[in-house]
PDB file of C-alpha atoms in Angstrom:
ATOM      1  CA  UNK R   1      -0.183  -0.032   0.026  1.00  0.00           C
ATOM      2  CA  UNK R   2       1.081   3.312  -0.845  1.00  0.00           C
ATOM      3  CA  UNK R   3       0.237   6.665  -1.785  1.00  0.00           C
ATOM      4  CA  UNK R   4       0.820   8.998  -5.008  1.00  0.00           C
ATOM      5  CA  UNK R   5       1.005  12.591  -4.829  1.00  0.00           C
ATOM      6  CA  UNK R   6      -0.368  14.874  -7.655  1.00  0.00           C
ATOM      7  CA  UNK R   7       2.248  17.869  -7.755  1.00  0.00           C
ATOM      8  CA  UNK R   8      -0.111  19.656 -10.192  1.00  0.00           C
ATOM      9  CA  UNK R   9      -3.063  19.744  -7.616  1.00  0.00           C
ATOM     10  CA  UNK R  10      -0.847  20.370  -4.725  1.00  0.00           C
ATOM     11  CA  UNK R  11      -1.204  23.796  -3.318  1.00  0.00           C
ATOM     12  CA  UNK R  12       1.712  23.379  -0.608  1.00  0.00           C
ATOM     13  CA  UNK R  13      -0.381  23.802   2.412  1.00  0.00           C
ATOM     14  CA  UNK R  14       1.695  21.296   4.072  1.00  0.00           C
ATOM     15  CA  UNK R  15      -0.959  19.610   6.082  1.00  0.00           C
ATOM     16  CA  UNK R  16       0.151  15.932   4.811  1.00  0.00           C
ATOM     17  CA  UNK R  17       3.996  16.618   6.023  1.00  0.00           C
ATOM     18  CA  UNK R  18       2.607  17.410   9.511  1.00  0.00           C
ATOM     19  CA  UNK R  19       0.316  14.425   9.774  1.00  0.00           C
ATOM     20  CA  UNK R  20       2.655  11.733   8.244  1.00  0.00           C
ATOM     21  CA  UNK R  21       3.643   9.484  11.342  1.00  0.00           C
ATOM     22  CA  UNK R  22       6.616   8.228   9.272  1.00  0.00           C
ATOM     23  CA  UNK R  23       7.756  11.749   8.243  1.00  0.00           C
ATOM     24  CA  UNK R  24       7.795  10.509   4.607  1.00  0.00           C
ATOM     25  CA  UNK R  25       6.140  13.216   3.070  1.00  0.00           C
ATOM     26  CA  UNK R  26       8.634  16.240   2.154  1.00  0.00           C
ATOM     27  CA  UNK R  27       8.027  19.407   0.331  1.00  0.00           C
ATOM     28  CA  UNK R  28      10.306  20.691  -2.466  1.00  0.00           C
ATOM     29  CA  UNK R  29      11.645  24.092  -3.096  1.00  0.00           C
ATOM     30  CA  UNK R  30       8.217  25.252  -4.533  1.00  0.00           C
ATOM     31  CA  UNK R  31       6.451  24.044  -1.339  1.00  0.00           C
ATOM     32  CA  UNK R  32       4.577  21.205  -3.234  1.00  0.00           C
ATOM     33  CA  UNK R  33       4.611  17.863  -1.434  1.00  0.00           C
ATOM     34  CA  UNK R  34       6.494  14.689  -2.519  1.00  0.00           C
ATOM     35  CA  UNK R  35       7.371  11.048  -1.184  1.00  0.00           C
ATOM     36  CA  UNK R  36      10.549   9.914  -2.194  1.00  0.00           C
ATOM     37  CA  UNK R  37      10.178   6.372  -1.002  1.00  0.00           C
ATOM     38  CA  UNK R  38       6.614   5.488  -1.520  1.00  0.00           C
ATOM     39  CA  UNK R  39       7.279   1.811  -0.558  1.00  0.00           C
ATOM     40  CA  UNK R  40       7.959   3.068   2.858  1.00  0.00           C
ATOM     41  CA  UNK R  41       4.238   4.070   3.289  1.00  0.00           C
ATOM     42  CA  UNK R  42       2.496   2.642   6.051  1.00  0.00           C
ATOM     43  CA  UNK R  43      -0.761   3.105   4.576  1.00  0.00           C
ATOM     44  CA  UNK R  44      -2.421   4.960   7.508  1.00  0.00           C
ATOM     45  CA  UNK R  45      -4.042   7.460   5.003  1.00  0.00           C
ATOM     46  CA  UNK R  46      -3.741  10.195   7.363  1.00  0.00           C
ATOM     47  CA  UNK R  47      -2.435  12.529   4.491  1.00  0.00           C
ATOM     48  CA  UNK R  48      -5.187  11.612   2.221  1.00  0.00           C
ATOM     49  CA  UNK R  49      -7.633  12.416   4.737  1.00  0.00           C
ATOM     50  CA  UNK R  50      -5.909  15.795   5.203  1.00  0.00           C
ATOM     51  CA  UNK R  51      -5.615  16.838   1.807  1.00  0.00           C
ATOM     52  CA  UNK R  52      -8.395  19.207   0.931  1.00  0.00           C
ATOM     53  CA  UNK R  53      -7.584  19.522  -2.684  1.00  0.00           C
ATOM     54  CA  UNK R  54      -7.621  15.920  -3.531  1.00  0.00           C
ATOM     55  CA  UNK R  55      -3.771  15.747  -4.537  1.00  0.00           C
ATOM     56  CA  UNK R  56      -2.880  12.668  -2.606  1.00  0.00           C
ATOM     57  CA  UNK R  57      -4.348   9.245  -3.815  1.00  0.00           C
ATOM     58  CA  UNK R  58      -4.190   5.916  -1.866  1.00  0.00           C
ATOM     59  CA  UNK R  59      -3.569   2.936  -3.738  1.00  0.00           C
ATOM     60  CA  UNK R  60      -5.691  -0.044  -2.271  1.00  0.00           C
ATOM     61  CA  UNK R  61      -3.649  -3.051  -2.444  1.00  0.00           C
ATOM     62  CA  UNK R  62      -4.543  -6.641  -3.602  1.00  0.00           C
ATOM     63  CA  UNK R  63      -4.364  -7.962   0.067  1.00  0.00           C
ATOM     64  CA  UNK R  64      -7.702  -5.888   0.851  1.00  0.00           C
ATOM     65  CA  UNK R  65      -9.361  -6.076  -2.383  1.00  0.00           C
ATOM     66  CA  UNK R  66      -8.101  -3.216  -4.090  1.00  0.00           C
ATOM     67  CA  UNK R  67      -6.509  -4.777  -7.048  1.00  0.00           C
ATOM     68  CA  UNK R  68      -4.895  -1.306  -8.039  1.00  0.00           C
ATOM     69  CA  UNK R  69      -7.583   1.201  -7.099  1.00  0.00           C
ATOM     70  CA  UNK R  70      -6.995   4.302  -6.040  1.00  0.00           C
ATOM     71  CA  UNK R  71      -8.946   6.168  -3.101  1.00  0.00           C
ATOM     72  CA  UNK R  72      -9.324   9.805  -2.510  1.00  0.00           C
ATOM     73  CA  UNK R  73     -11.167  11.350   0.558  1.00  0.00           C
ATOM     74  CA  UNK R  74     -13.481  14.272   0.760  1.00  0.00           C
ATOM     75  CA  UNK R  75     -15.109  15.739   3.802  1.00  0.00           C
ATOM     76  CA  UNK R  76     -17.902  18.068   3.907  1.00  0.00           C
ATOM     77  CA  UNK R  77     -19.549  18.994   7.453  1.00  0.00           C
ATOM     78  CA  UNK R  78     -20.179  15.740   9.042  1.00  0.00           C
ATOM     79  CA  UNK R  79     -19.946  13.546   5.918  1.00  0.00           C
ATOM     80  CA  UNK R  80     -16.679  12.027   4.932  1.00  0.00           C
ATOM     81  CA  UNK R  81     -16.614  10.424   1.131  1.00  0.00           C
ATOM     82  CA  UNK R  82     -14.173   7.725   0.172  1.00  0.00           C
ATOM     83  CA  UNK R  83     -13.987   8.199  -3.572  1.00  0.00           C
ATOM     84  CA  UNK R  84     -12.785   5.072  -5.412  1.00  0.00           C
ATOM     85  CA  UNK R  85     -11.614   4.765  -8.741  1.00  0.00           C
ATOM     86  CA  UNK R  86     -11.074   1.051 -10.055  1.00  0.00           C
ATOM     87  CA  UNK R  87      -8.540   0.334 -12.466  1.00  0.00           C
ATOM     88  CA  UNK R  88     -11.352  -0.155 -15.228  1.00  0.00           C
ATOM     89  CA  UNK R  89     -12.391   3.462 -14.536  1.00  0.00           C
ATOM     90  CA  UNK R  90     -15.484   2.351 -12.601  1.00  0.00           C
ATOM     91  CA  UNK R  91     -16.021   4.935  -9.684  1.00  0.00           C
ATOM     92  CA  UNK R  92     -17.375   4.014  -6.221  1.00  0.00           C
ATOM     93  CA  UNK R  93     -18.356   6.330  -3.554  1.00  0.00           C
ATOM     94  CA  UNK R  94     -18.663   5.309   0.134  1.00  0.00           C
ATOM     95  CA  UNK R  95     -20.343   7.920   2.318  1.00  0.00           C
ATOM     96  CA  UNK R  96     -19.635   7.988   6.212  1.00  0.00           C
ATOM     97  CA  UNK R  97     -21.621  10.221   8.450  1.00  0.00           C
ATOM     98  CA  UNK R  98     -19.137  11.054  11.286  1.00  0.00           C
ATOM     99  CA  UNK R  99     -22.001  11.464  13.714  1.00  0.00           C
ATOM    100  CA  UNK R 100     -23.079   7.928  13.298  1.00  0.00           C
ATOM    101  CA  UNK R 101     -19.676   6.347  12.697  1.00  0.00           C
ATOM    102  CA  UNK R 102     -18.750   5.206  16.079  1.00  0.00           C
ATOM    103  CA  UNK R 103     -22.319   3.954  17.280  1.00  0.00           C
ATOM    104  CA  UNK R 104     -22.328   0.361  18.322  1.00  0.00           C
TER     105      UNK R 104
END
């Protein structure tokens, strides 16, 4: 599992660098984020959740059924949207209501 950072979409806010528990995400001389060693990514998706502009994709590994799919996360109020794009271009959105996500 790993991430991919689209430098064209990155606005250089630095939020991803602050939340990465492995300190793997760095910023170049223009302030844009990059990950030098994607294979070292822990797969925690903290950076994906923090990126408000959708510049970071998370690869969903085959071991969790992803088979090369990529995921972006978007938050709007109490809602979280996991937007998944499969290799065949099919798109799936999983909606999570924060107010109900921990109810058992």
